[in-house]
């Protein structure tokens, strides 16, 4: 039993890292621009589909690198055309708009690539467990964990040491002052959105190694992402990371005892956090 | 939540608004589903075209469209041309499915109602068609209650019941692998009845259920369940999962190396699922309800060729055949009854045998008297990567054929108490 | 002038609703769609009581919608086949649950409140899903139907006649709408508007804000549960999907689409959403793109929902 528990905790961390990747993108966009991006799952799907299309030309690794950048470009374009009209308005409108966008992305991917699930092959040396003892540690999942860790590290480095990152952080705290200080807020928001979508696209490429590739592949990942943000604390990126890992582990542990509750336990966690400590684990008081 | 408005020019907004409305107006699209004319026989198809079951629904639609074309080329039904009215029921919204069924029945006055892939939607639609007294065929919804506990005189079904599927393959699995099974099942009607069927087979053979995990529909993460299953060391790991969940689980099974450690099997499998799997995930023993490669069986090759033309090169799947057989059944029933009255059609359906060009399988399938369930042939076999030099869609190797009526429960055990109107 | 316009608008809407079974088939549609619109309109208006008038967003209203539906379905199926009894039980159970849950979440605001309502909603969804013996699990409660109304002197066949059922739904809707309008015009309603505009100031004025929000929450959930009972009766079926967060999302979308700040906004939003979806999905497989595009355009060009535009025109 305890071995089973250990297996599931480790596995839960890996899945949690994946949730965190999604949630971080969502959080970046929410914090700076106040936009609830309901289409995040759609961008994940686009990431997966672009990887599928690029695979014959660039191979697994080429597609892995190229796809998130392409999706980020699409994100930047969409921000310019659609999203930027939402700033300053009630977040409910961003919800409705991105919901509509999600519809269009789902239908668009179905129109272009068809409703039939598409096969995606990962390199065979990744698609095997590391050892027969620790069979649940597959090469692919460890690779995913390492990649997510590297990307998260990269994100924090960008936010801490580059000008863009500094401006994003400052903008999250007080956008008006940042604008008055001469920073082009329009461009800042645009690039921030692109960064968030980059993470979604990357999550998409990673997802299709484990999941079937079809238009609704991102649908079930939206809610866990929001939960991760709330549990970790709105406005705090480290909090989102912790939140994602936490719900991944909680889900894993629950599936040992009551598999059908593995999804519900995330919501229970969120309710508990909201009632007991609304600002979340690492959130600041009075942020929203 | 306060809103602060920055007003933009009215002129531009009005212009853009007008343009947007004008852009929405023309709905004469290349992908118009149907046009409604008068004095035709109308068949209403209420099936998913969006969502999880979109791929399956698309294939049933293609099969139905081929049947309509063929029927019209041969003179239609009772001398009148047939029109197929297509509605998207969505993949899981019962309210929409029922509403569309009522639209087809009340507004469009369809003579025949067809649908649904989703078991719960199929049953809700069947209860509705029963209230309205409309002839209804369920092509691909598997829940046993449709021809079981909630059977109706006006409702018929093409695809197998879950019990037929499990009964057909359980002997093979028990003999080949052993009697200790672990289940991972999607937590809804379809999954539950498949599991009930297998548990009955296990009990009859003196086997043991080592464990059963129910996962919600739309689960992406199967690692906890697979870890648990592996720890019990079963003779066979039985996967009773719906479409995309099956793909997710099989992909993850391979990555854990469990395909080398355990025997993976299940009941229903579909070509649509196999087409979504990378070659290393194509394994396991399953039941197909129809397969496109049937050497020596008449008319199958022509059907495959016709469907390839309609679908842009893809072969027909079991779903294609369900749609095809359902529409042809309407024609056969009407010709036999010489009438379009639902009660006459239903009476003509009793024991109706599908001719070889519709059956497209050995053993003469027929609609069983007493529960309105078609008795087709089931195709037992194992999944395989496409053979070198063969067709890229040849992803299943059929090893055994089982007659439906041998796998089915006798009518009095299905729970169906058919009540005919006086 | 504006008051006359508003009166005229109200009258027009009622005329359209009452005459619906006659003009709707005439334009190529069908009564059941109208019934569907009225049921969802009631749910969206109930949500808007909380959202548009009190300024509090709930994203978990489907929980109480669904509880009302399940209460009705299970009563008729297992307890006693009577439509009014089913409705009463559904409403009572659902409102009771809302009243109990309210105090737990009342201190939260904004997105926190919204997410907490989702959490509770999903807990109910999970229970409905798991408790297979009672609720049928994912298969839902089927094999029952709405019972004709026996009024002593006559019997109304709301089961067989779509028209009769539509008028039944419309009657219930009318009573609820009138009640909501009455409440919103009362001092209580005015206080809610004050809370929406500036909660801190309201508090300084001595208004017990939390208590008002709780009452508004319970009232809102009461009316959404009525909509839920009608939903179950309409389909002769209920499944856990009625409780899920995406169902809640539909209500929010309808309210925002039509206009949160107006009484009839949610009705217009429900009508547009459902009619558009029904029409488009009959003509093209790609209806989702058109609906999605429509939402995007509404948000970009109709800043206060569809009715917001109309209102601006008439008041200028």
PDB file of C-alpha atoms in Angstrom, chain B residues 19-247:
ATOM      1  CA  UNK B  19     -20.311  44.569 -41.536  1.00  0.00           C
ATOM      2  CA  UNK B  20     -20.388  41.907 -38.877  1.00  0.00           C
ATOM      3  CA  UNK B  21     -24.121  41.381 -39.241  1.00  0.00           C
ATOM      4  CA  UNK B  22     -23.793  41.258 -43.005  1.00  0.00           C
ATOM      5  CA  UNK B  23     -21.037  38.720 -42.576  1.00  0.00           C
ATOM      6  CA  UNK B  24     -23.268  36.449 -40.542  1.00  0.00           C
ATOM      7  CA  UNK B  25     -26.159  36.564 -42.972  1.00  0.00           C
ATOM      8  CA  UNK B  26     -25.146  34.407 -45.906  1.00  0.00           C
ATOM      9  CA  UNK B  27     -25.524  30.890 -44.700  1.00  0.00           C
ATOM     10  CA  UNK B  28     -25.419  29.241 -48.076  1.00  0.00           C
ATOM     11  CA  UNK B  29     -22.222  27.430 -47.265  1.00  0.00           C
ATOM     12  CA  UNK B  30     -20.410  24.657 -49.066  1.00  0.00           C
ATOM     13  CA  UNK B  31     -21.093  22.653 -45.958  1.00  0.00           C
ATOM     14  CA  UNK B  32     -24.861  23.031 -45.874  1.00  0.00           C
ATOM     15  CA  UNK B  33     -26.179  19.927 -44.227  1.00  0.00           C
ATOM     16  CA  UNK B  34     -29.617  19.671 -45.711  1.00  0.00           C
ATOM     17  CA  UNK B  35     -32.286  21.485 -47.653  1.00  0.00           C
ATOM     18  CA  UNK B  36     -35.887  20.897 -46.879  1.00  0.00           C
ATOM     19  CA  UNK B  37     -38.233  20.124 -49.785  1.00  0.00           C
ATOM     20  CA  UNK B  38     -41.786  18.883 -49.849  1.00  0.00           C
ATOM     21  CA  UNK B  39     -43.311  15.502 -50.697  1.00  0.00           C
ATOM     22  CA  UNK B  40     -40.164  13.558 -49.938  1.00  0.00           C
ATOM     23  CA  UNK B  41     -39.737  10.888 -47.314  1.00  0.00           C
ATOM     24  CA  UNK B  42     -37.828  12.444 -44.491  1.00  0.00           C
ATOM     25  CA  UNK B  43     -35.341  10.634 -42.322  1.00  0.00           C
ATOM     26  CA  UNK B  44     -34.120  12.629 -39.330  1.00  0.00           C
ATOM     27  CA  UNK B  45     -30.585  11.956 -38.077  1.00  0.00           C
ATOM     28  CA  UNK B  46     -30.005  13.371 -34.582  1.00  0.00           C
ATOM     29  CA  UNK B  47     -26.372  12.523 -33.811  1.00  0.00           C
ATOM     30  CA  UNK B  48     -23.201  14.199 -32.480  1.00  0.00           C
ATOM     31  CA  UNK B  49     -21.238  16.230 -35.000  1.00  0.00           C
ATOM     32  CA  UNK B  50     -19.229  18.235 -32.454  1.00  0.00           C
ATOM     33  CA  UNK B  51     -17.492  17.328 -29.230  1.00  0.00           C
ATOM     34  CA  UNK B  52     -15.968  14.018 -28.138  1.00  0.00           C
ATOM     35  CA  UNK B  53     -17.993  11.824 -30.473  1.00  0.00           C
ATOM     36  CA  UNK B  54     -17.635  14.035 -33.536  1.00  0.00           C
ATOM     37  CA  UNK B  55     -15.427  11.565 -35.394  1.00  0.00           C
ATOM     38  CA  UNK B  56     -17.828   8.668 -34.764  1.00  0.00           C
ATOM     39  CA  UNK B  57     -20.828  10.779 -35.699  1.00  0.00           C
ATOM     40  CA  UNK B  58     -19.164  11.898 -38.903  1.00  0.00           C
ATOM     41  CA  UNK B  59     -18.651   8.289 -39.947  1.00  0.00           C
ATOM     42  CA  UNK B  60     -22.228   7.295 -39.154  1.00  0.00           C
ATOM     43  CA  UNK B  61     -23.325  10.282 -41.214  1.00  0.00           C
ATOM     44  CA  UNK B  62     -21.215   9.238 -44.211  1.00  0.00           C
ATOM     45  CA  UNK B  63     -22.661   5.727 -44.091  1.00  0.00           C
ATOM     46  CA  UNK B  64     -26.171   7.157 -43.861  1.00  0.00           C
ATOM     47  CA  UNK B  65     -25.559   9.493 -46.794  1.00  0.00           C
ATOM     48  CA  UNK B  66     -24.294   6.652 -48.973  1.00  0.00           C
ATOM     49  CA  UNK B  67     -27.404   4.637 -48.143  1.00  0.00           C
ATOM     50  CA  UNK B  68     -29.668   7.559 -49.016  1.00  0.00           C
ATOM     51  CA  UNK B  69     -27.887   8.041 -52.350  1.00  0.00           C
ATOM     52  CA  UNK B  70     -28.196   4.348 -53.178  1.00  0.00           C
ATOM     53  CA  UNK B  71     -31.861   4.203 -52.155  1.00  0.00           C
ATOM     54  CA  UNK B  72     -32.733   7.253 -54.235  1.00  0.00           C
ATOM     55  CA  UNK B  73     -30.873   5.840 -57.230  1.00  0.00           C
ATOM     56  CA  UNK B  74     -33.050   2.750 -56.974  1.00  0.00           C
ATOM     57  CA  UNK B  75     -36.297   4.753 -56.855  1.00  0.00           C
ATOM     58  CA  UNK B  76     -36.512   5.786 -53.227  1.00  0.00           C
ATOM     59  CA  UNK B  77     -38.889   4.436 -50.595  1.00  0.00           C
ATOM     60  CA  UNK B  78     -42.340   3.462 -51.863  1.00  0.00           C
ATOM     61  CA  UNK B  79     -41.678   5.475 -55.000  1.00  0.00           C
ATOM     62  CA  UNK B  80     -40.765   8.701 -53.227  1.00  0.00           C
ATOM     63  CA  UNK B  81     -37.312  10.238 -52.949  1.00  0.00           C
ATOM     64  CA  UNK B  82     -35.621  10.217 -49.543  1.00  0.00           C
ATOM     65  CA  UNK B  83     -34.318  13.312 -47.812  1.00  0.00           C
ATOM     66  CA  UNK B  84     -31.847  13.085 -44.927  1.00  0.00           C
ATOM     67  CA  UNK B  85     -32.286  15.834 -42.338  1.00  0.00           C
ATOM     68  CA  UNK B  86     -29.209  16.125 -40.157  1.00  0.00           C
ATOM     69  CA  UNK B  87     -29.143  17.717 -36.701  1.00  0.00           C
ATOM     70  CA  UNK B  88     -26.230  18.034 -34.306  1.00  0.00           C
ATOM     71  CA  UNK B  89     -27.269  16.571 -30.981  1.00  0.00           C
ATOM     72  CA  UNK B  90     -23.891  17.534 -29.419  1.00  0.00           C
ATOM     73  CA  UNK B  91     -21.863  14.815 -27.714  1.00  0.00           C
ATOM     74  CA  UNK B  92     -23.394  15.015 -24.264  1.00  0.00           C
ATOM     75  CA  UNK B  93     -26.161  17.618 -23.920  1.00  0.00           C
ATOM     76  CA  UNK B  94     -29.367  15.615 -23.501  1.00  0.00           C
ATOM     77  CA  UNK B  95     -31.585  18.686 -23.579  1.00  0.00           C
ATOM     78  CA  UNK B  96     -30.297  19.593 -27.041  1.00  0.00           C
ATOM     79  CA  UNK B  97     -30.616  16.030 -28.339  1.00  0.00           C
ATOM     80  CA  UNK B  98     -34.214  15.774 -27.149  1.00  0.00           C
ATOM     81  CA  UNK B  99     -35.026  19.230 -28.463  1.00  0.00           C
ATOM     82  CA  UNK B 100     -33.612  18.401 -31.897  1.00  0.00           C
ATOM     83  CA  UNK B 101     -35.563  15.138 -31.908  1.00  0.00           C
ATOM     84  CA  UNK B 102     -38.737  17.076 -31.174  1.00  0.00           C
ATOM     85  CA  UNK B 103     -37.841  19.549 -33.916  1.00  0.00           C
ATOM     86  CA  UNK B 104     -37.450  16.716 -36.413  1.00  0.00           C
ATOM     87  CA  UNK B 105     -40.687  15.111 -35.269  1.00  0.00           C
ATOM     88  CA  UNK B 106     -42.918  18.154 -34.772  1.00  0.00           C
ATOM     89  CA  UNK B 107     -41.657  20.678 -37.283  1.00  0.00           C
ATOM     90  CA  UNK B 108     -40.154  18.512 -40.018  1.00  0.00           C
ATOM     91  CA  UNK B 109     -42.561  15.560 -39.668  1.00  0.00           C
ATOM     92  CA  UNK B 110     -39.902  12.956 -40.230  1.00  0.00           C
ATOM     93  CA  UNK B 111     -41.047   9.449 -41.007  1.00  0.00           C
ATOM     94  CA  UNK B 112     -37.989   7.906 -39.386  1.00  0.00           C
ATOM     95  CA  UNK B 113     -35.803   9.074 -36.496  1.00  0.00           C
ATOM     96  CA  UNK B 114     -32.174   7.931 -36.248  1.00  0.00           C
ATOM     97  CA  UNK B 115     -29.745   8.366 -33.322  1.00  0.00           C
ATOM     98  CA  UNK B 116     -27.771   8.534 -30.955  1.00  0.00           C
ATOM     99  CA  UNK B 117     -24.154   7.493 -30.341  1.00  0.00           C
ATOM    100  CA  UNK B 118     -24.205   8.629 -26.732  1.00  0.00           C
ATOM    101  CA  UNK B 119     -26.028   5.988 -24.715  1.00  0.00           C
ATOM    102  CA  UNK B 120     -27.807   8.407 -22.380  1.00  0.00           C
ATOM    103  CA  UNK B 121     -28.916  10.583 -25.276  1.00  0.00           C
ATOM    104  CA  UNK B 122     -30.074   7.512 -27.194  1.00  0.00           C
ATOM    105  CA  UNK B 123     -32.291   6.416 -24.309  1.00  0.00           C
ATOM    106  CA  UNK B 124     -33.702   9.900 -23.746  1.00  0.00           C
ATOM    107  CA  UNK B 125     -34.457  10.183 -27.470  1.00  0.00           C
ATOM    108  CA  UNK B 126     -36.027   6.720 -27.458  1.00  0.00           C
ATOM    109  CA  UNK B 127     -38.318   7.684 -24.612  1.00  0.00           C
ATOM    110  CA  UNK B 128     -39.268  10.811 -26.534  1.00  0.00           C
ATOM    111  CA  UNK B 129     -39.904   8.978 -29.812  1.00  0.00           C
ATOM    112  CA  UNK B 130     -42.031   6.519 -27.843  1.00  0.00           C
ATOM    113  CA  UNK B 131     -44.143   9.361 -26.425  1.00  0.00           C
ATOM    114  CA  UNK B 132     -44.651  10.679 -29.939  1.00  0.00           C
ATOM    115  CA  UNK B 133     -45.096   7.291 -31.605  1.00  0.00           C
ATOM    116  CA  UNK B 134     -42.376   7.749 -34.211  1.00  0.00           C
ATOM    117  CA  UNK B 135     -40.327   4.923 -35.757  1.00  0.00           C
ATOM    118  CA  UNK B 136     -36.828   5.129 -34.329  1.00  0.00           C
ATOM    119  CA  UNK B 137     -33.578   3.271 -35.038  1.00  0.00           C
ATOM    120  CA  UNK B 138     -30.552   3.593 -32.775  1.00  0.00           C
ATOM    121  CA  UNK B 139     -27.508   2.924 -34.968  1.00  0.00           C
ATOM    122  CA  UNK B 140     -24.648   3.179 -32.458  1.00  0.00           C
ATOM    123  CA  UNK B 141     -25.823   3.730 -28.874  1.00  0.00           C
ATOM    124  CA  UNK B 142     -24.911   0.659 -26.837  1.00  0.00           C
ATOM    125  CA  UNK B 143     -26.617   0.914 -23.475  1.00  0.00           C
ATOM    126  CA  UNK B 144     -28.537  -2.303 -22.914  1.00  0.00           C
ATOM    127  CA  UNK B 145     -31.678  -0.547 -21.682  1.00  0.00           C
ATOM    128  CA  UNK B 146     -32.599   0.642 -25.202  1.00  0.00           C
ATOM    129  CA  UNK B 147     -33.580  -2.953 -26.067  1.00  0.00           C
ATOM    130  CA  UNK B 148     -33.798  -4.008 -22.442  1.00  0.00           C
ATOM    131  CA  UNK B 149     -35.398  -2.439 -19.412  1.00  0.00           C
ATOM    132  CA  UNK B 150     -36.597   0.612 -21.299  1.00  0.00           C
ATOM    133  CA  UNK B 151     -37.419  -1.022 -24.606  1.00  0.00           C
ATOM    134  CA  UNK B 152     -40.259   0.322 -26.721  1.00  0.00           C
ATOM    135  CA  UNK B 153     -42.199  -1.122 -29.644  1.00  0.00           C
ATOM    136  CA  UNK B 154     -41.106   1.684 -31.956  1.00  0.00           C
ATOM    137  CA  UNK B 155     -37.369   1.594 -31.123  1.00  0.00           C
ATOM    138  CA  UNK B 156     -34.873  -0.690 -32.874  1.00  0.00           C
ATOM    139  CA  UNK B 157     -31.123  -0.980 -32.599  1.00  0.00           C
ATOM    140  CA  UNK B 158     -28.363  -1.919 -35.057  1.00  0.00           C
ATOM    141  CA  UNK B 159     -25.272  -2.109 -32.867  1.00  0.00           C
ATOM    142  CA  UNK B 160     -24.702  -4.814 -30.301  1.00  0.00           C
ATOM    143  CA  UNK B 161     -25.706  -4.642 -26.663  1.00  0.00           C
ATOM    144  CA  UNK B 162     -22.807  -4.491 -24.227  1.00  0.00           C
ATOM    145  CA  UNK B 163     -23.735  -7.969 -23.019  1.00  0.00           C
ATOM    146  CA  UNK B 164     -23.372  -9.362 -26.526  1.00  0.00           C
ATOM    147  CA  UNK B 165     -19.916  -7.843 -26.728  1.00  0.00           C
ATOM    148  CA  UNK B 166     -18.667  -9.164 -23.427  1.00  0.00           C
ATOM    149  CA  UNK B 167     -20.158 -12.613 -23.909  1.00  0.00           C
ATOM    150  CA  UNK B 168     -18.577 -12.917 -27.326  1.00  0.00           C
ATOM    151  CA  UNK B 169     -15.019 -12.350 -26.131  1.00  0.00           C
ATOM    152  CA  UNK B 170     -14.982 -13.557 -22.534  1.00  0.00           C
ATOM    153  CA  UNK B 171     -14.446 -17.218 -23.338  1.00  0.00           C
ATOM    154  CA  UNK B 172     -11.411 -16.346 -25.419  1.00  0.00           C
ATOM    155  CA  UNK B 173      -9.947 -14.225 -22.643  1.00  0.00           C
ATOM    156  CA  UNK B 174     -10.612 -16.768 -19.925  1.00  0.00           C
ATOM    157  CA  UNK B 175      -9.042 -19.559 -21.944  1.00  0.00           C
ATOM    158  CA  UNK B 176      -6.123 -17.558 -23.241  1.00  0.00           C
ATOM    159  CA  UNK B 177      -5.079 -15.595 -20.184  1.00  0.00           C
ATOM    160  CA  UNK B 178      -6.656 -16.752 -16.969  1.00  0.00           C
ATOM    161  CA  UNK B 179      -9.323 -15.906 -14.482  1.00  0.00           C
ATOM    162  CA  UNK B 180      -7.997 -12.999 -12.454  1.00  0.00           C
ATOM    163  CA  UNK B 181      -8.972  -9.723 -14.003  1.00  0.00           C
ATOM    164  CA  UNK B 182      -8.515  -6.045 -13.167  1.00  0.00           C
ATOM    165  CA  UNK B 183     -10.876  -3.485 -14.676  1.00  0.00           C
ATOM    166  CA  UNK B 184     -10.429   0.145 -15.608  1.00  0.00           C
ATOM    167  CA  UNK B 185     -13.809   1.430 -16.705  1.00  0.00           C
ATOM    168  CA  UNK B 186     -15.319   4.719 -17.821  1.00  0.00           C
ATOM    169  CA  UNK B 187     -17.884   5.719 -15.258  1.00  0.00           C
ATOM    170  CA  UNK B 188     -21.075   5.844 -17.265  1.00  0.00           C
ATOM    171  CA  UNK B 189     -23.841   3.609 -18.621  1.00  0.00           C
ATOM    172  CA  UNK B 190     -21.719   2.066 -21.332  1.00  0.00           C
ATOM    173  CA  UNK B 191     -18.764   1.262 -19.099  1.00  0.00           C
ATOM    174  CA  UNK B 192     -20.881  -0.045 -16.282  1.00  0.00           C
ATOM    175  CA  UNK B 193     -22.874  -2.427 -18.404  1.00  0.00           C
ATOM    176  CA  UNK B 194     -19.722  -3.745 -20.086  1.00  0.00           C
ATOM    177  CA  UNK B 195     -18.259  -4.433 -16.679  1.00  0.00           C
ATOM    178  CA  UNK B 196     -21.440  -6.065 -15.416  1.00  0.00           C
ATOM    179  CA  UNK B 197     -21.306  -8.339 -18.457  1.00  0.00           C
ATOM    180  CA  UNK B 198     -17.709  -9.343 -17.847  1.00  0.00           C
ATOM    181  CA  UNK B 199     -18.289  -9.860 -14.134  1.00  0.00           C
ATOM    182  CA  UNK B 200     -21.109 -12.220 -14.987  1.00  0.00           C
ATOM    183  CA  UNK B 201     -18.787 -14.155 -17.284  1.00  0.00           C
ATOM    184  CA  UNK B 202     -16.122 -14.245 -14.600  1.00  0.00           C
ATOM    185  CA  UNK B 203     -18.539 -15.501 -12.004  1.00  0.00           C
ATOM    186  CA  UNK B 204     -19.798 -18.224 -14.303  1.00  0.00           C
ATOM    187  CA  UNK B 205     -16.235 -19.411 -14.884  1.00  0.00           C
ATOM    188  CA  UNK B 206     -15.181 -19.195 -11.265  1.00  0.00           C
ATOM    189  CA  UNK B 207     -12.883 -16.273 -11.888  1.00  0.00           C
ATOM    190  CA  UNK B 208     -12.010 -13.305  -9.661  1.00  0.00           C
ATOM    191  CA  UNK B 209     -12.287  -9.583 -10.054  1.00  0.00           C
ATOM    192  CA  UNK B 210      -9.081  -8.280  -8.501  1.00  0.00           C
ATOM    193  CA  UNK B 211     -10.234  -4.728  -8.621  1.00  0.00           C
ATOM    194  CA  UNK B 212     -12.144  -2.133 -10.611  1.00  0.00           C
ATOM    195  CA  UNK B 213     -11.379   1.545 -11.108  1.00  0.00           C
ATOM    196  CA  UNK B 214     -14.103   3.818 -12.415  1.00  0.00           C
ATOM    197  CA  UNK B 215     -12.774   6.911 -14.132  1.00  0.00           C
ATOM    198  CA  UNK B 216     -14.906   9.870 -15.191  1.00  0.00           C
ATOM    199  CA  UNK B 217     -15.531  10.405 -18.887  1.00  0.00           C
ATOM    200  CA  UNK B 218     -12.824  12.671 -20.225  1.00  0.00           C
ATOM    201  CA  UNK B 219     -10.042  11.401 -17.947  1.00  0.00           C
ATOM    202  CA  UNK B 220      -6.595  12.208 -19.302  1.00  0.00           C
ATOM    203  CA  UNK B 221      -4.504  10.729 -16.508  1.00  0.00           C
ATOM    204  CA  UNK B 222      -4.536   6.985 -16.058  1.00  0.00           C
ATOM    205  CA  UNK B 223      -1.239   6.502 -14.296  1.00  0.00           C
ATOM    206  CA  UNK B 224      -2.744   6.007 -10.819  1.00  0.00           C
ATOM    207  CA  UNK B 225      -5.102   3.349 -12.136  1.00  0.00           C
ATOM    208  CA  UNK B 226      -2.413   1.602 -14.141  1.00  0.00           C
ATOM    209  CA  UNK B 227      -0.062   1.619 -11.154  1.00  0.00           C
ATOM    210  CA  UNK B 228      -2.755   0.080  -9.002  1.00  0.00           C
ATOM    211  CA  UNK B 229      -3.685  -2.488 -11.613  1.00  0.00           C
ATOM    212  CA  UNK B 230      -0.128  -3.591 -12.074  1.00  0.00           C
ATOM    213  CA  UNK B 231       0.369  -4.042  -8.352  1.00  0.00           C
ATOM    214  CA  UNK B 232      -2.377  -6.678  -8.202  1.00  0.00           C
ATOM    215  CA  UNK B 233      -0.667  -8.753 -10.891  1.00  0.00           C
ATOM    216  CA  UNK B 234      -3.746  -9.682 -12.896  1.00  0.00           C
ATOM    217  CA  UNK B 235      -3.987 -12.282 -15.626  1.00  0.00           C
ATOM    218  CA  UNK B 236      -5.687  -9.710 -17.792  1.00  0.00           C
ATOM    219  CA  UNK B 237      -6.099  -5.958 -17.560  1.00  0.00           C
ATOM    220  CA  UNK B 238      -9.507  -5.162 -18.963  1.00  0.00           C
ATOM    221  CA  UNK B 239      -9.969  -1.658 -20.346  1.00  0.00           C
ATOM    222  CA  UNK B 240     -13.580  -0.605 -20.785  1.00  0.00           C
ATOM    223  CA  UNK B 241     -13.063   2.981 -21.838  1.00  0.00           C
ATOM    224  CA  UNK B 242     -14.754   5.382 -24.188  1.00  0.00           C
ATOM    225  CA  UNK B 243     -13.047   6.721 -27.312  1.00  0.00           C
ATOM    226  CA  UNK B 244     -10.465   9.297 -26.314  1.00  0.00           C
ATOM    227  CA  UNK B 245     -10.047   7.899 -22.821  1.00  0.00           C
ATOM    228  CA  UNK B 246      -9.041   4.600 -24.448  1.00  0.00           C
ATOM    229  CA  UNK B 247      -6.421   6.384 -26.529  1.00  0.00           C
TER     230      UNK B 247
END
